[in-house]
Amino acid sequence: MRVLGVEGTAWCASAAVHDTATDETFIESDAYEPESGGIHPREAAEHMGDAIPRVIETALDHADGEIDAVAFSQGPGLGPCLRVAGTAARALAGTLDVPLVGVNHMVAHLEIGRHEADFDSPVCLNASGANAHLLGFHDGRYRVLGETMDTGVGNAIDKFTRHLGWSHPGGPKVEEAAKDGEYVDLPYVVKGMDFSFSGLMSAAKDAVDEGAAVEDVCFSLQEHIFAMLTEVSERALSLTGSDELVLGGGVGQNDRLREMLAEMCEQRGAEFYAPEPRFLRDNAGMIAVLGAEMAAAGDTIEIEDSAIDPDFRPDEVPVTWRENESVAVGHGATADDPSGLTDPRRGAEAVVDVQDGVVVKRRIPKAYRHPDLDANLRRDRTVLEARLLSEARKAGVPTPLVHDVDVPEATLRLQHVGDTDLADALTTERARTLGEHLARLHGRELVHGDPTTKNVRVGDRLFLIDFGLGYHSGHPEDHAMDLHVFEGSVEGTAAEPAPLCRAFEDGYAAVGDEAVLERLAEIRGRGRYQ
Ligand SMILES: C[C@@H](O)[C@H](NC(=O)OP(=O)(O)OC[C@H]1O[C@@H](n2cnc3c(N)ncnc32)[C@H](O)[C@@H]1O)C(=O)O
Ligand SMILES: [Fe+2]
């Protein structure tokens, strides 16, 4: 089968032909380069109007007109651009009298890596311009395991370079400038498997305004942003029990990001795959490849159902082209190690050893992180964890006793609690109790920071463990993020998350502040495609 793909979500007008018989993909692209500032939607759409017919013609010539289906990016992206590319794709399918396939651009960014690597069910990191998220496949859909709480990763970098007066796109220029840079401290913001760039980007702009060397800020920006993405990817591997990671998206062309992800995977014995650059940045090749798989599965659409969707989320796509295998059902547990606690490879950030009822938890150095950043994170998290564990207990939330803190070694000796992870034993009753516990923490202005089902132990009571990402805050947004992180871990792993989340929120409402639940609803509904 030969499928012609059309891509035009934002800056790249592209057409491609994928031939399933040879697995070869021909791509023709024409990029829009803004004269100043970032991407202007109207100018970008004008570029599409100009360039899309041209790239389609070149692709058609390459295929000698022999096409069995037309696939196009239906969303997400900029409305005016999507409309131009969508209209061209519909017209072409009509002229050729072949079926039309509507492809989700984000899913295409990740399926191309899975297709090329021949992985079964990897965790997928998408690092693109307008997005940044982690996906895992479960029960016929991609689930968002974690994502940016503000801007996409490429756009965050591009905004910083606009501040410097550099032309679009900024990512490659930051990579170049970083080669001569040295480390300076910047904010590092990871919340469970979610993360945020806004504080980091303002600090980077301030640093430059206050006279820091641009190359130092570029270097450190990369060290922080990519370490954050690598850390959440590792946490997703740990939570899902997967040992395969694929990368997608334009920022994936960055050598330092790829190096960090490869190093992290090597350190934990996982496999890593990044497609070649022509498949990472926006391109119609990935649309044609996924379009071919969808067409083979009979997943075509009628013209009247082919409207574009600028906010099309990857978890809205019914995945028709894959067997119903799942990655995100498990967690770190194995048959030999039902708690998932004693296998040091599995933990996302610490090696945990259980000896005579005592848990020895050591934050191991992460080779992928800059040594200064690594030392800071390990020290700060060790100190904070010990402090927050005892403050939580005073708030009436069961936590392990801290026997000893060794800051230079980033090691804690803790009481062993519970028999199993909540991930293994999640009931509505327990979800409710956890809701109550989090409300008590928040009442004392304590934030857990990573309350996934793996960080709750079940024994005669429910114990909260792993406060390494915790901090002090009385702000409803931070409290709501805790709830969001827990519900994300349930949605990523449970077959029927809805009743569990409801019970969890009921428990929270019984003890805590309603305003936090309202904020949670707002966070859920927040459009993050900026
Ligand atoms: C919705 C869709 O239009 C959007 N696509 C998109 O943003 O284009 P993409 O090609 O995936 O990514 C472009 C981004 O990738 C960044 N980029 C390109 N090369 C880079 C490099 N070497 N280092 C860092 N960033 C880089 C650019 O600065 C730009 O922000 C998306 O996937 O979010
Ligand atoms: Fe993209």
XYZ file of C-alpha atoms and ligand atoms in Angstrom:
564
model
C 0.000 0.000 0.000
C 1.123 3.551 -0.748
C -0.123 6.330 1.483
C 0.347 10.023 0.858
C 0.648 12.045 4.080
C 0.011 15.773 4.473
C 1.367 17.807 7.401
C 0.609 21.445 8.113
C -0.045 22.006 11.825
C 2.185 25.051 12.328
C 5.473 25.805 10.570
C 6.178 22.874 8.289
C 4.326 22.353 5.015
C 5.093 18.771 4.124
C 3.905 15.872 2.007
C 5.243 12.321 2.017
C 4.696 8.938 0.472
C 5.077 5.805 2.561
C 5.249 2.469 0.773
C 4.393 -0.424 3.108
C 5.920 -2.993 0.742
C 9.418 -1.509 0.990
C 8.973 0.418 4.275
C 10.424 3.418 2.453
C 9.266 6.962 3.077
C 9.807 9.886 0.743
C 9.380 13.318 2.389
C 9.159 16.770 0.795
C 8.986 19.731 3.190
C 8.938 23.503 2.991
C 9.461 25.381 6.255
C 7.951 28.723 7.210
C 10.582 31.041 8.658
C 9.150 34.100 10.416
C 11.024 37.300 9.614
C 10.825 38.365 13.221
C 9.394 37.047 16.472
C 7.670 33.689 16.765
C 5.181 31.918 14.526
C 2.404 34.272 13.340
C -0.670 32.092 12.668
C -1.852 34.170 9.706
C 1.560 34.289 8.032
C 2.026 30.591 8.698
C -1.346 29.837 7.079
C -0.351 31.934 4.048
C 2.809 29.883 3.795
C 0.707 26.693 3.913
C -1.533 27.987 1.128
C 1.546 28.558 -0.979
C 3.661 25.549 -0.126
C 1.199 22.686 0.478
C 0.138 22.316 -3.202
C 3.828 22.359 -4.185
C 4.969 19.664 -1.751
C 1.955 17.498 -2.601
C 2.801 17.708 -6.292
C 6.390 16.634 -5.656
C 5.182 13.689 -3.541
C 2.662 12.665 -6.211
C 5.364 12.776 -8.882
C 7.537 10.549 -6.730
C 4.704 8.006 -6.461
C 3.845 8.224 -10.167
C 0.332 9.073 -9.054
C -0.190 5.624 -7.507
C -1.709 6.309 -4.115
C -4.063 4.069 -2.082
C -5.004 6.514 0.691
C -4.439 10.115 1.825
C -3.613 10.804 5.481
C -3.446 14.254 7.073
C -2.719 15.913 10.440
C -6.158 16.605 11.880
C -4.766 18.320 15.002
C -3.532 19.612 17.346
C -2.062 22.761 15.883
C -2.868 26.254 14.678
C -6.443 26.424 13.312
C -5.678 28.526 10.200
C -2.823 26.190 9.187
C -4.739 22.995 9.902
C -7.610 24.230 7.761
C -5.410 24.842 4.714
C -3.711 21.442 4.925
C -7.020 19.679 5.690
C -8.740 21.215 2.675
C -5.878 20.161 0.405
C -5.937 16.584 1.759
C -9.702 16.249 1.318
C -9.528 17.567 -2.241
C -6.707 15.185 -3.093
C -8.527 12.140 -1.684
C -11.569 13.168 -3.727
C -9.595 13.610 -6.947
C -7.741 10.315 -6.538
C -10.899 8.636 -5.289
C -9.107 7.001 -2.345
C -9.967 6.851 1.396
C -9.053 9.688 3.778
C -7.321 9.086 7.122
C -7.320 11.650 9.981
C -4.128 11.420 12.031
C -3.400 12.904 15.454
C -0.106 14.767 15.049
C 1.101 13.963 18.603
C 0.401 10.250 18.273
C 2.223 10.325 14.922
C 5.287 11.913 16.606
C 5.479 8.840 18.857
C 4.251 6.021 16.628
C 7.075 6.714 14.177
C 9.601 5.753 16.870
C 7.670 2.650 17.858
C 7.368 1.647 14.196
C 11.076 2.102 13.522
C 12.325 0.578 16.767
C 9.907 -2.340 16.583
C 9.171 -1.902 20.290
C 5.974 -3.465 21.612
C 4.725 -1.094 24.210
C 7.167 1.635 25.106
C 6.784 4.718 27.238
C 6.840 7.647 24.811
C 8.362 11.052 25.471
C 7.172 13.755 23.142
C 9.419 16.812 23.205
C 8.030 19.096 20.536
C 7.426 22.786 20.025
C 3.935 23.267 21.371
C 3.812 20.174 23.591
C 5.717 18.085 26.085
C 4.251 14.918 27.507
C 4.749 11.286 28.383
C 2.391 8.699 26.985
C 1.824 5.045 27.800
C -0.562 2.733 25.964
C -3.255 1.116 28.056
C -6.622 -0.426 27.208
C -6.856 0.785 23.636
C -5.743 4.372 24.259
C -2.654 6.418 24.848
C -2.720 7.743 28.407
C -1.036 10.970 29.376
C 1.256 9.896 32.215
C 2.752 13.347 32.669
C 2.892 16.662 30.841
C 3.929 20.275 30.977
C 1.840 22.457 33.232
C 2.484 25.510 31.072
C 4.193 25.846 27.680
C 5.538 23.204 25.319
C 9.268 22.594 25.611
C 10.312 23.997 22.212
C 8.149 27.089 22.645
C 9.671 27.691 26.088
C 13.155 27.703 24.552
C 12.006 29.802 21.592
C 10.505 32.437 23.933
C 13.826 32.697 25.731
C 15.717 33.223 22.468
C 13.177 35.811 21.351
C 14.075 37.697 24.522
C 17.676 37.608 23.310
C 16.581 38.913 19.902
C 17.488 35.666 18.128
C 15.432 34.455 15.161
C 13.022 31.519 15.194
C 13.523 28.631 15.869
C 15.686 29.138 18.932
C 16.303 25.506 19.929
C 19.235 24.820 17.575
C 20.835 28.185 18.486
C 20.674 27.424 22.207
C 22.258 24.042 21.500
C 25.098 25.738 19.622
C 25.677 28.459 22.264
C 25.588 25.858 25.063
C 28.778 24.269 23.723
C 30.831 27.091 25.294
C 28.829 27.421 28.504
C 29.343 26.651 32.164
C 26.873 25.668 34.847
C 24.766 28.201 36.762
C 21.901 27.313 39.110
C 18.347 27.708 37.773
C 14.969 26.514 39.080
C 14.160 22.830 38.572
C 10.437 22.031 38.689
C 9.146 18.470 38.559
C 5.860 17.418 40.162
C 5.431 13.672 39.911
C 5.489 13.093 36.169
C 4.358 16.648 35.407
C 6.733 19.571 35.074
C 6.699 23.264 34.418
C 8.972 25.617 32.519
C 7.661 29.103 33.309
C 9.718 29.747 36.484
C 12.829 28.373 34.845
C 12.406 30.497 31.736
C 11.840 33.741 33.693
C 14.912 32.991 35.802
C 16.934 32.402 32.608
C 15.799 35.732 31.122
C 16.551 37.531 34.413
C 19.999 35.947 34.559
C 20.848 37.293 31.095
C 19.381 40.724 31.926
C 21.526 40.826 35.046
C 24.686 40.169 33.073
C 25.235 36.400 33.160
C 27.039 35.109 30.077
C 24.513 34.027 27.438
C 26.373 30.791 26.724
C 26.325 29.877 30.436
C 22.574 30.435 30.609
C 22.021 28.429 27.393
C 24.142 25.588 28.760
C 22.338 25.537 32.098
C 18.926 25.903 30.512
C 19.576 22.722 28.555
C 20.964 20.951 31.622
C 17.843 21.789 33.643
C 15.124 21.320 31.014
C 16.472 18.053 29.670
C 17.232 16.648 33.135
C 13.609 17.363 34.062
C 12.357 15.533 30.954
C 14.735 12.652 31.625
C 13.731 12.398 35.267
C 10.009 12.197 34.456
C 10.711 9.655 31.707
C 12.553 7.511 34.208
C 9.684 7.855 36.678
C 7.252 6.745 33.950
C 9.400 3.688 33.176
C 9.437 2.886 36.859
C 5.706 3.369 37.340
C 4.686 1.341 34.306
C 7.365 -1.355 34.625
C 8.243 -0.758 30.959
C 11.820 -1.127 29.765
C 11.438 0.658 26.434
C 11.494 4.396 25.788
C 10.949 6.205 22.498
C 11.475 9.873 21.795
C 9.507 12.075 19.406
C 9.154 15.769 18.512
C 11.360 18.538 17.157
C 13.329 19.127 20.387
C 14.310 15.463 20.120
C 16.836 16.614 17.509
C 18.906 18.021 20.369
C 22.008 15.890 20.976
C 22.181 16.661 24.692
C 18.584 15.548 25.284
C 19.171 12.325 23.394
C 22.410 11.752 25.287
C 20.694 12.172 28.667
C 17.809 9.853 27.787
C 20.188 7.209 26.418
C 22.342 7.422 29.539
C 19.347 7.125 31.865
C 18.059 4.085 29.977
C 21.479 2.478 30.000
C 21.806 3.031 33.753
C 18.499 1.257 34.433
C 18.804 -1.442 31.758
C 16.074 -0.099 29.486
C 16.156 0.265 25.696
C 16.031 3.696 24.104
C 15.147 4.669 20.573
C 15.165 8.080 18.893
C 14.165 8.291 15.226
C 16.425 10.034 12.736
C 16.010 13.866 12.707
C 13.851 13.977 9.555
C 11.224 11.990 11.481
C 11.578 14.005 14.714
C 10.786 17.530 13.535
C 7.372 18.109 11.989
C 7.172 16.089 8.781
C 4.547 14.307 6.727
C 6.522 11.030 6.802
C 5.244 10.231 10.276
C 1.695 11.073 9.132
C 1.996 8.737 6.124
C 3.461 5.881 8.211
C 0.747 6.033 10.859
C -1.851 6.749 8.156
C -0.868 3.467 6.454
C -1.322 1.513 9.688
C -4.683 3.172 10.297
C -5.847 2.554 6.735
C -4.844 -1.118 7.009
C -6.982 -1.323 10.165
C -9.928 0.179 8.268
C -9.650 3.407 10.269
C -10.639 5.833 7.503
C -13.061 8.769 7.710
C -15.787 10.295 5.610
C -15.289 13.872 4.410
C -18.099 15.113 6.671
C -16.312 13.686 9.759
C -12.933 15.086 8.839
C -13.088 18.495 10.565
C -9.790 19.675 12.010
C -9.363 19.939 15.813
C -6.783 22.476 17.077
C -6.971 20.930 20.595
C -6.968 17.258 19.554
C -5.417 15.424 22.518
C -3.546 12.142 22.054
C -5.676 10.402 24.704
C -8.813 11.104 22.626
C -7.675 8.795 19.828
C -9.263 5.331 19.710
C -6.230 3.234 18.782
C -7.457 0.869 16.103
C -4.149 -0.217 14.624
C -2.593 -1.925 17.625
C -3.285 -5.204 19.343
C -4.821 -4.503 22.681
C -1.549 -5.001 24.510
C -0.891 -2.632 27.402
C 2.154 -1.231 29.026
C 0.772 0.847 31.773
C -0.913 -1.852 33.812
C 2.068 -2.748 35.900
C 4.451 -0.881 38.108
C 7.795 -1.851 39.544
C 6.482 -5.125 40.960
C 7.503 -8.542 39.595
C 6.531 -12.071 40.583
C 9.700 -12.425 42.663
C 9.345 -9.008 44.143
C 5.685 -8.195 44.653
C 6.401 -4.975 46.477
C 8.662 -3.699 43.714
C 10.759 -2.385 46.577
C 13.737 -4.675 46.722
C 14.841 -4.523 43.097
C 17.216 -1.580 43.037
C 16.944 -1.240 39.261
C 13.286 -0.377 39.449
C 13.197 2.703 41.646
C 13.167 5.973 39.728
C 15.698 7.814 41.824
C 16.851 5.805 44.810
C 18.237 2.361 45.564
C 16.214 0.833 48.330
C 17.468 -2.031 50.473
C 15.353 -3.677 53.149
C 17.364 -5.123 56.043
C 15.735 -6.447 59.239
C 12.756 -4.178 59.070
C 14.843 -1.136 58.169
C 14.706 0.481 54.751
C 17.984 1.984 53.597
C 17.210 4.471 50.875
C 20.085 5.975 48.947
C 19.702 8.543 46.220
C 22.199 7.368 43.686
C 24.077 9.796 41.478
C 22.471 10.044 38.066
C 25.095 9.987 35.357
C 22.830 11.850 32.931
C 22.623 14.981 35.125
C 25.264 17.662 35.414
C 27.256 16.813 38.590
C 26.380 20.121 40.306
C 22.674 19.772 39.588
C 22.817 16.128 40.635
C 24.512 16.929 43.947
C 22.025 19.723 44.711
C 18.980 17.619 43.955
C 20.175 14.618 45.941
C 21.101 16.732 48.949
C 17.948 18.891 48.960
C 15.603 15.976 48.458
C 17.219 13.894 51.194
C 17.010 16.695 53.743
C 13.478 17.670 52.785
C 12.253 14.104 52.768
C 13.422 13.507 56.343
C 11.859 16.750 57.514
C 8.546 16.281 55.707
C 8.159 12.656 56.851
C 8.158 13.758 60.473
C 6.015 16.852 59.865
C 3.445 14.684 58.054
C 3.297 12.291 61.001
C 2.620 15.229 63.307
C -0.280 16.176 60.992
C -1.810 12.736 61.642
C -0.685 11.071 58.399
C 1.065 7.704 58.864
C 4.652 7.755 57.542
C 7.753 5.665 58.274
C 9.908 6.762 61.225
C 13.227 8.271 60.224
C 16.033 6.437 62.059
C 18.976 8.266 60.506
C 19.900 10.879 57.873
C 23.291 10.852 56.146
C 23.335 13.985 53.989
C 26.742 13.559 52.261
C 25.733 10.034 51.211
C 22.150 11.151 50.413
C 20.978 8.205 52.494
C 18.007 7.749 54.826
C 17.379 4.843 57.218
C 13.635 4.432 57.586
C 11.177 2.162 59.354
C 9.800 -0.493 56.967
C 6.051 -0.030 56.632
C 3.237 -1.883 54.882
C 3.230 -5.153 52.937
C 2.517 -3.887 49.461
C 2.154 -0.834 47.208
C -1.222 0.818 46.836
C -0.730 0.193 43.096
C -1.267 -3.517 43.889
C -4.141 -3.062 46.274
C -6.152 -0.081 45.165
C -9.764 -0.051 46.377
C -12.266 2.807 46.581
C -12.003 2.600 50.388
C -8.240 3.129 50.281
C -8.529 5.851 47.654
C -10.884 7.645 50.017
C -8.488 7.295 52.959
C -5.651 8.647 50.858
C -7.818 11.647 49.969
C -8.276 12.292 53.691
C -4.531 11.947 54.338
C -3.616 14.435 51.619
C -6.187 16.903 52.975
C -4.521 16.639 56.413
C -1.097 17.279 54.892
C -2.355 20.268 52.962
C -4.060 21.618 56.107
C -0.532 21.939 57.554
C 0.777 23.524 54.347
C 2.693 20.386 53.359
C 2.775 19.175 49.757
C 3.811 15.591 48.977
C 4.877 16.373 45.422
C 4.609 12.847 44.021
C 1.665 10.984 45.589
C 1.359 8.216 42.984
C -0.013 4.785 43.877
C 3.592 3.584 44.122
C 4.342 6.039 46.906
C 1.666 4.730 49.243
C 2.250 1.544 51.251
C -0.576 -0.631 52.473
C -0.418 -2.359 55.857
C -2.729 -2.116 58.840
C -2.976 1.519 57.723
C -2.038 3.502 54.616
C 1.435 5.025 54.843
C 2.721 7.822 52.651
C 6.350 7.341 51.622
C 8.865 9.122 49.396
C 8.517 12.802 50.166
C 11.596 13.573 48.075
C 9.672 15.951 45.806
C 7.732 17.504 48.702
C 7.789 21.103 49.858
C 5.944 23.619 52.016
C 3.074 25.550 50.477
C -0.371 26.723 51.463
C -1.363 27.521 47.896
C -4.463 25.727 46.490
C -2.698 25.297 43.121
C 0.084 23.237 44.732
C -2.416 21.204 46.738
C -4.520 20.576 43.649
C -1.377 19.408 41.820
C -0.939 16.659 44.440
C -4.477 15.476 43.687
C -3.806 15.728 39.953
C -0.656 13.621 40.279
C -2.486 10.894 42.212
C -5.362 10.785 39.749
C -2.907 10.718 36.855
C -1.236 7.634 38.334
C -4.649 5.958 38.746
C -5.713 6.862 35.216
C -2.433 5.564 33.857
C -2.707 2.212 35.591
C -6.257 1.246 36.662
C -8.787 -0.394 34.358
C -11.620 1.626 35.876
C -10.232 4.857 37.273
C -13.472 6.867 37.618
C -14.903 5.359 40.854
C -11.444 5.389 42.453
C -10.944 9.079 41.679
C -14.437 9.882 42.920
C -13.809 8.138 46.250
C -10.453 9.890 46.521
C -12.053 13.300 45.994
C -14.868 12.481 48.466
C -12.250 11.654 51.108
C -10.442 14.891 50.365
C -13.653 16.926 50.543
C -14.536 15.413 53.918
C -11.355 16.779 55.549
C -9.952 19.432 53.253
C -10.723 22.601 51.394
C -13.328 22.589 48.598
C -11.392 25.342 46.812
C -8.638 22.796 46.110
C -11.084 20.466 44.349
C -12.322 23.372 42.273
C -8.737 24.156 41.329
C -8.248 20.486 40.399
C -11.148 20.694 37.939
C -9.578 23.828 36.497
C -6.157 22.172 36.097
C -7.785 19.244 34.303
C -9.575 21.512 31.868
C -6.617 23.777 31.237
C -5.624 23.931 27.586
C -1.922 23.345 27.631
C -1.217 23.788 23.940
C 0.412 27.195 24.123
C 1.267 20.904 17.118
C 2.534 20.919 16.267
O 2.469 21.957 15.355
C 3.771 21.095 17.096
N 4.924 20.914 16.252
C 6.076 21.576 16.470
O 6.183 22.319 17.381
O 7.158 21.308 15.635
P 8.345 20.334 16.000
O 9.148 20.180 14.752
O 7.840 19.061 16.665
O 9.199 21.109 17.073
C 9.740 22.379 16.796
C 10.532 22.837 17.990
O 11.757 22.098 18.083
C 12.761 22.970 18.495
N 14.071 22.449 18.087
C 14.497 22.146 16.849
N 15.793 21.752 16.879
C 16.200 21.814 18.163
C 17.413 21.555 18.856
N 18.504 21.147 18.220
N 17.452 21.740 20.195
C 16.345 22.150 20.857
N 15.187 22.409 20.266
C 15.090 22.257 18.940
C 12.437 24.279 17.835
O 13.062 25.351 18.512
C 10.915 24.303 17.953
O 10.522 24.905 19.157
C 3.909 20.034 18.186
O 4.175 18.875 17.856
O 3.799 20.375 19.361
Fe 5.125 18.584 16.037
